[in-house]
Amino acid sequence: MQKVGIVEVAQSAGTESPLSLMEFTYKPVKEVLDKVGMKRDEVDMYILASTDVFHSGMSCANAFDWDASGAFMKPASREEGDAITSFVYGCMPIMEGKCDTVLVVGLIKGSENAENDTLTSFVADPFYSRPVGIQETTAAAMQMRLYLQRYGITEEQCAKVVVKNLSNALFNPYAHIKKRVSVDDVLNSERICDPLKALECAPKSEGVCAMLLASEEKAKKLTDKPVWFKGWGSSMDTFYLGDRDLLDTQLKTAAASAYKMAGISNPRKEIDIAETCEPYAFQELLWCEELGFCAQGQGGKLIDSGVTQITGELPVNPSGGVLAMNPYVARGLYRVAEAVLQIKGKAGEHQLDKKVNTALAHSTYGFCGQWQGVVILGS
Amino acid sequence: MGRAVAVIGTGQTKHGRRDDLSYPDLVREAVKKAFEDAGITPKDVDGVVYGSMPSMMEGVAYNHFYFADALRTVGKPLFRTETCGSTGQSVAHTAIHWVASGMADIVLVVASEKEHEGDAQATMMTILEPFLMVTIGGAPVAFSLQSREWMGYYHIDEDKAREAASIVSVDSHDGGLNNPLAHIRVKLTKEDVSKAPIITYPVRLYDVCPVSDGACAVIFASEEKAKKICKKPAWVKGIGFRGEEYFIGDSSKAVWQSTIEASKEAYKEAGITNPLKELDVAEVYNPFSYQELMFLECLGLCPPGEAPDYVIKGTFSPGGELPCDPSGGVLCCNPIGAAGLIRVAEAALQVTGKAGEHQVEGAKLALSHAMGGAMQFNGITILGSEL
């Protein structure tokens, strides 16, 4: 099994762009190739991630994206779903020794889509769940209610996640939402779906993220500081919400596989920074528990302690996370990209003030985290 | 290179109009059969790859969530790979890379479509962007245009092309009669095909694939596992995938670069220099009989512009040098998302001698293929009986 190095990343900002989807996709792809001085044709394989559900009303998203992503007449494929899977797919042909370089591109143009809740209602089955109004936000609200009740987590503790992440986002040039908010602002924002408040829900953002992966030898040639793929795990839960314990998701299984592959036994101590996918504020606390950063039910105490602040012992979402920037499909690849930048020491104003050796990137999609994926990167 | 990979089991539903079961149960039918064929249980599987056509097809987005239980993926990793009509090939490629990379030993691949729960043609209209391309609209229109372009480019006599297309249709439908799982099972003559009602000139009714419900499951395993579990695995010899420009007018569809390059890549990996001689059977994606003629050329199975001559002389008919689509092909069964994976499954059945009534005697090396997008994508998987 060959080592996989991440050479370079490029991302676009989350704010509404006047560019067409093709031009919008082209820019970060070109940027990442320019950074390493490669031509499109020199890349061995392309893996895209996009989704028909969130694709400006067009089906077979890869068809339209093909030219701009650089995949024209190259070995290629597309992941339909979260872009973190395209990253893992991109690692495979390098691990097997078939490719030296793979370009991974995750893309979405949120401003051309209907509301996320409208689109995610189509994820619900048409017979039982959809007629009663189940979509991502209503499902998350039920999960949050259970979380507050079972473990006595407070709404203030959930609001603190928003305050932390939006404050981090002020230093991230690519973040979509840039405003300083207080716990009171969050608590007093409109109740979207009780107990979820408006500021606790992620926005609908644009986002193209391009990432060049390479074999060990090639990576060392292309960059002074490659970041290494160390481990990966993912797991899927059953469909109907009533069949699951919403506070016992498959993230534990996903994280356990990733830690095993990366040889991590104490995640709280060994991981230097985590980028998690928290489209709803309380989920960051729940995911931190399931990732093993604190004991079950202790997510509230974790945020109170300050450990997950950008200056803390284990910063979570120093980029501002998904609450500040939610390019739906691409968001998983953005998590990986931020983890890469932190290890490279190139995160700019939100660079951690410590040596970053091991970083975790997490993503999830589906109601209440039905699919969970964890990637571990190392220096 | 990575580890060797093999197919150790396949399962297909009875294809057709399946009002008798729900969509998740359709998926379950194929998955169950694949496990029975491989003689393993879901707990032996390290992960799952799933794919289908876009969500508009049946009105459920990310339908792998809905099918989580049917796919037996609960508690396991899942990749959803999708490249439009070539999805069936692409899901197989994801699994092959996954096993070859060493991150998984056994992977279940599933693809499905339940077209009677939606409007396939309406969905396909949304693949074309709404400003310029939408006027081309729908598969029969696009593929008829392509047939005309091909005939014009090579100055192929229309009557000759018509005769060859009729032979393709008759052969495929004869194959369908031999395949108990096929959707369309009728005996046709060349006259039936050439005198059938016109859909879009020159394409007539029996030149066109049906609207089908169906699912297919294929289990891939590493060399070590395959040798342990399976008496007769079908080994992956080579894969290839290419995609071309989105806008149809930007490239020649008569000399179809993505088919040509994808097949070259697969042949190279499989060490094939003369595909017509070396291959024993080909499952070519043929939603339209005229398209099969073009594919035969672009896959390098006959010289450019000469497919009608080769077809008329019987090269690709049953008993010919290289029988094509003995299963009946896409002309007899087209659950789109699954159609490309059905080609892989059929190729596996052929090289392991398990194809039953439509077995090509002594087949050792088989090609499977699928096409998708706005006439854009081509994927190939070559399977063989020897490692």
PDB file of C-alpha atoms in Angstrom, chain A residues 221-342:
ATOM      1  CA  LYS A 221       8.878  16.624  -5.618  1.00  0.00           C
ATOM      2  CA  LEU A 222       5.844  18.876  -5.940  1.00  0.00           C
ATOM      3  CA  THR A 223       5.844  20.454  -2.490  1.00  0.00           C
ATOM      4  CA  ASP A 224       8.167  21.161   0.433  1.00  0.00           C
ATOM      5  CA  LYS A 225       5.536  20.124   2.887  1.00  0.00           C
ATOM      6  CA  PRO A 226       3.249  17.305   1.851  1.00  0.00           C
ATOM      7  CA  VAL A 227       0.495  16.332   4.252  1.00  0.00           C
ATOM      8  CA  TRP A 228      -0.082  12.591   4.581  1.00  0.00           C
ATOM      9  CA  PHE A 229      -3.278  10.596   4.462  1.00  0.00           C
ATOM     10  CA  LYS A 230      -3.179   8.492   7.638  1.00  0.00           C
ATOM     11  CA  GLY A 231      -6.579   6.975   8.145  1.00  0.00           C
ATOM     12  CA  TRP A 232     -10.168   6.839   7.162  1.00  0.00           C
ATOM     13  CA  GLY A 233     -13.433   5.380   8.412  1.00  0.00           C
ATOM     14  CA  SER A 234     -17.041   5.735   7.484  1.00  0.00           C
ATOM     15  CA  SER A 235     -20.311   4.143   8.428  1.00  0.00           C
ATOM     16  CA  MET A 236     -23.952   4.246   7.446  1.00  0.00           C
ATOM     17  CA  ASP A 237     -26.995   4.106   9.717  1.00  0.00           C
ATOM     18  CA  THR A 238     -30.453   2.735   9.057  1.00  0.00           C
ATOM     19  CA  PHE A 239     -32.969   5.034   7.353  1.00  0.00           C
ATOM     20  CA  TYR A 240     -35.996   5.656   9.548  1.00  0.00           C
ATOM     21  CA  LEU A 241     -35.379   8.041  12.425  1.00  0.00           C
ATOM     22  CA  GLY A 242     -37.620   6.017  14.722  1.00  0.00           C
ATOM     23  CA  ASP A 243     -35.419   2.961  14.232  1.00  0.00           C
ATOM     24  CA  ARG A 244     -32.336   4.752  15.554  1.00  0.00           C
ATOM     25  CA  ASP A 245     -31.088   6.215  18.780  1.00  0.00           C
ATOM     26  CA  LEU A 246     -30.405   9.701  17.434  1.00  0.00           C
ATOM     27  CA  LEU A 247     -27.711  10.289  20.064  1.00  0.00           C
ATOM     28  CA  ASP A 248     -25.842   7.096  19.201  1.00  0.00           C
ATOM     29  CA  THR A 249     -24.860   7.609  15.579  1.00  0.00           C
ATOM     30  CA  GLN A 250     -22.496   5.697  13.325  1.00  0.00           C
ATOM     31  CA  LEU A 251     -19.810   8.322  13.938  1.00  0.00           C
ATOM     32  CA  LYS A 252     -18.411   6.123  16.715  1.00  0.00           C
ATOM     33  CA  THR A 253     -17.932   3.280  14.240  1.00  0.00           C
ATOM     34  CA  ALA A 254     -16.466   5.592  11.596  1.00  0.00           C
ATOM     35  CA  ALA A 255     -14.063   7.196  14.066  1.00  0.00           C
ATOM     36  CA  ALA A 256     -12.987   3.836  15.490  1.00  0.00           C
ATOM     37  CA  SER A 257     -12.005   2.602  11.997  1.00  0.00           C
ATOM     38  CA  ALA A 258     -10.153   5.819  11.208  1.00  0.00           C
ATOM     39  CA  TYR A 259      -8.267   5.803  14.516  1.00  0.00           C
ATOM     40  CA  LYS A 260      -7.351   2.140  14.035  1.00  0.00           C
ATOM     41  CA  MET A 261      -5.964   2.780  10.565  1.00  0.00           C
ATOM     42  CA  ALA A 262      -4.045   5.851  11.747  1.00  0.00           C
ATOM     43  CA  GLY A 263      -2.823   4.122  14.917  1.00  0.00           C
ATOM     44  CA  ILE A 264      -4.477   6.605  17.266  1.00  0.00           C
ATOM     45  CA  SER A 265      -5.376   5.305  20.710  1.00  0.00           C
ATOM     46  CA  ASN A 266      -6.130   8.535  22.565  1.00  0.00           C
ATOM     47  CA  PRO A 267      -7.826  10.950  20.162  1.00  0.00           C
ATOM     48  CA  ARG A 268      -8.186  13.719  22.738  1.00  0.00           C
ATOM     49  CA  LYS A 269      -4.423  13.808  23.262  1.00  0.00           C
ATOM     50  CA  GLU A 270      -3.125  12.823  19.845  1.00  0.00           C
ATOM     51  CA  ILE A 271      -5.282  15.001  17.607  1.00  0.00           C
ATOM     52  CA  ASP A 272      -4.169  18.619  17.351  1.00  0.00           C
ATOM     53  CA  ILE A 273      -7.116  20.088  15.494  1.00  0.00           C
ATOM     54  CA  ALA A 274     -10.506  18.884  14.251  1.00  0.00           C
ATOM     55  CA  GLU A 275     -12.721  20.209  11.492  1.00  0.00           C
ATOM     56  CA  THR A 276     -16.209  18.804  11.943  1.00  0.00           C
ATOM     57  CA  CYS A 277     -19.362  19.083   9.875  1.00  0.00           C
ATOM     58  CA  GLU A 278     -21.935  20.816  12.097  1.00  0.00           C
ATOM     59  CA  PRO A 279     -24.797  22.182   9.993  1.00  0.00           C
ATOM     60  CA  TYR A 280     -26.629  22.588  13.315  1.00  0.00           C
ATOM     61  CA  ALA A 281     -24.726  24.029  16.284  1.00  0.00           C
ATOM     62  CA  PHE A 282     -25.560  21.322  18.852  1.00  0.00           C
ATOM     63  CA  GLN A 283     -24.179  18.683  16.454  1.00  0.00           C
ATOM     64  CA  GLU A 284     -20.621  19.881  17.044  1.00  0.00           C
ATOM     65  CA  LEU A 285     -21.001  18.975  20.714  1.00  0.00           C
ATOM     66  CA  LEU A 286     -22.549  15.604  19.916  1.00  0.00           C
ATOM     67  CA  TRP A 287     -19.912  14.807  17.300  1.00  0.00           C
ATOM     68  CA  CYS A 288     -17.129  15.747  19.761  1.00  0.00           C
ATOM     69  CA  GLU A 289     -18.521  13.146  22.158  1.00  0.00           C
ATOM     70  CA  GLU A 290     -18.725  10.481  19.489  1.00  0.00           C
ATOM     71  CA  LEU A 291     -15.241  11.302  18.211  1.00  0.00           C
ATOM     72  CA  GLY A 292     -14.027  10.525  21.715  1.00  0.00           C
ATOM     73  CA  PHE A 293     -12.962  14.083  22.629  1.00  0.00           C
ATOM     74  CA  CYS A 294     -15.047  13.831  25.814  1.00  0.00           C
ATOM     75  CA  ALA A 295     -17.350  11.335  27.477  1.00  0.00           C
ATOM     76  CA  GLN A 296     -20.903  10.767  26.309  1.00  0.00           C
ATOM     77  CA  GLY A 297     -23.219  13.569  27.421  1.00  0.00           C
ATOM     78  CA  GLN A 298     -20.274  15.825  28.266  1.00  0.00           C
ATOM     79  CA  GLY A 299     -20.331  17.915  25.051  1.00  0.00           C
ATOM     80  CA  GLY A 300     -21.765  20.886  26.937  1.00  0.00           C
ATOM     81  CA  LYS A 301     -19.004  20.817  29.502  1.00  0.00           C
ATOM     82  CA  LEU A 302     -16.430  20.524  26.716  1.00  0.00           C
ATOM     83  CA  ILE A 303     -17.466  23.832  25.136  1.00  0.00           C
ATOM     84  CA  ASP A 304     -17.697  25.464  28.584  1.00  0.00           C
ATOM     85  CA  SER A 305     -14.126  24.417  29.335  1.00  0.00           C
ATOM     86  CA  GLY A 306     -12.717  26.291  26.339  1.00  0.00           C
ATOM     87  CA  VAL A 307     -10.772  23.267  25.072  1.00  0.00           C
ATOM     88  CA  THR A 308     -12.297  23.575  21.583  1.00  0.00           C
ATOM     89  CA  GLN A 309     -11.598  27.307  21.218  1.00  0.00           C
ATOM     90  CA  ILE A 310      -9.018  28.332  18.615  1.00  0.00           C
ATOM     91  CA  THR A 311      -6.573  28.930  21.470  1.00  0.00           C
ATOM     92  CA  GLY A 312      -7.623  25.766  23.317  1.00  0.00           C
ATOM     93  CA  GLU A 313      -5.960  22.409  23.667  1.00  0.00           C
ATOM     94  CA  LEU A 314      -8.018  20.811  20.875  1.00  0.00           C
ATOM     95  CA  PRO A 315      -9.411  23.507  18.597  1.00  0.00           C
ATOM     96  CA  VAL A 316     -12.560  22.448  16.743  1.00  0.00           C
ATOM     97  CA  ASN A 317     -13.478  24.257  13.523  1.00  0.00           C
ATOM     98  CA  PRO A 318     -10.873  27.031  13.556  1.00  0.00           C
ATOM     99  CA  SER A 319     -12.055  27.795  10.010  1.00  0.00           C
ATOM    100  CA  GLY A 320     -15.532  28.650  11.272  1.00  0.00           C
ATOM    101  CA  GLY A 321     -16.894  25.281  10.268  1.00  0.00           C
ATOM    102  CA  VAL A 322     -20.084  24.606   8.373  1.00  0.00           C
ATOM    103  CA  LEU A 323     -22.026  27.142  10.457  1.00  0.00           C
ATOM    104  CA  ALA A 324     -20.016  29.850   8.722  1.00  0.00           C
ATOM    105  CA  MET A 325     -19.799  28.200   5.316  1.00  0.00           C
ATOM    106  CA  ASN A 326     -22.026  25.448   3.983  1.00  0.00           C
ATOM    107  CA  PRO A 327     -21.303  24.468   0.383  1.00  0.00           C
ATOM    108  CA  TYR A 328     -23.516  21.416   0.791  1.00  0.00           C
ATOM    109  CA  VAL A 329     -21.716  18.654  -1.128  1.00  0.00           C
ATOM    110  CA  ALA A 330     -18.282  20.227  -1.118  1.00  0.00           C
ATOM    111  CA  ARG A 331     -18.252  20.886   2.630  1.00  0.00           C
ATOM    112  CA  GLY A 332     -16.583  17.562   3.434  1.00  0.00           C
ATOM    113  CA  LEU A 333     -13.674  18.397   1.143  1.00  0.00           C
ATOM    114  CA  TYR A 334     -13.454  21.864   2.718  1.00  0.00           C
ATOM    115  CA  ARG A 335     -12.963  20.152   6.091  1.00  0.00           C
ATOM    116  CA  VAL A 336     -10.079  18.148   4.657  1.00  0.00           C
ATOM    117  CA  ALA A 337      -8.658  21.276   2.975  1.00  0.00           C
ATOM    118  CA  GLU A 338      -8.696  23.217   6.267  1.00  0.00           C
ATOM    119  CA  ALA A 339      -6.998  20.320   8.034  1.00  0.00           C
ATOM    120  CA  VAL A 340      -4.339  20.309   5.305  1.00  0.00           C
ATOM    121  CA  LEU A 341      -3.750  24.074   5.612  1.00  0.00           C
ATOM    122  CA  GLN A 342      -3.361  23.822   9.389  1.00  0.00           C
TER     123      GLN A 342
END
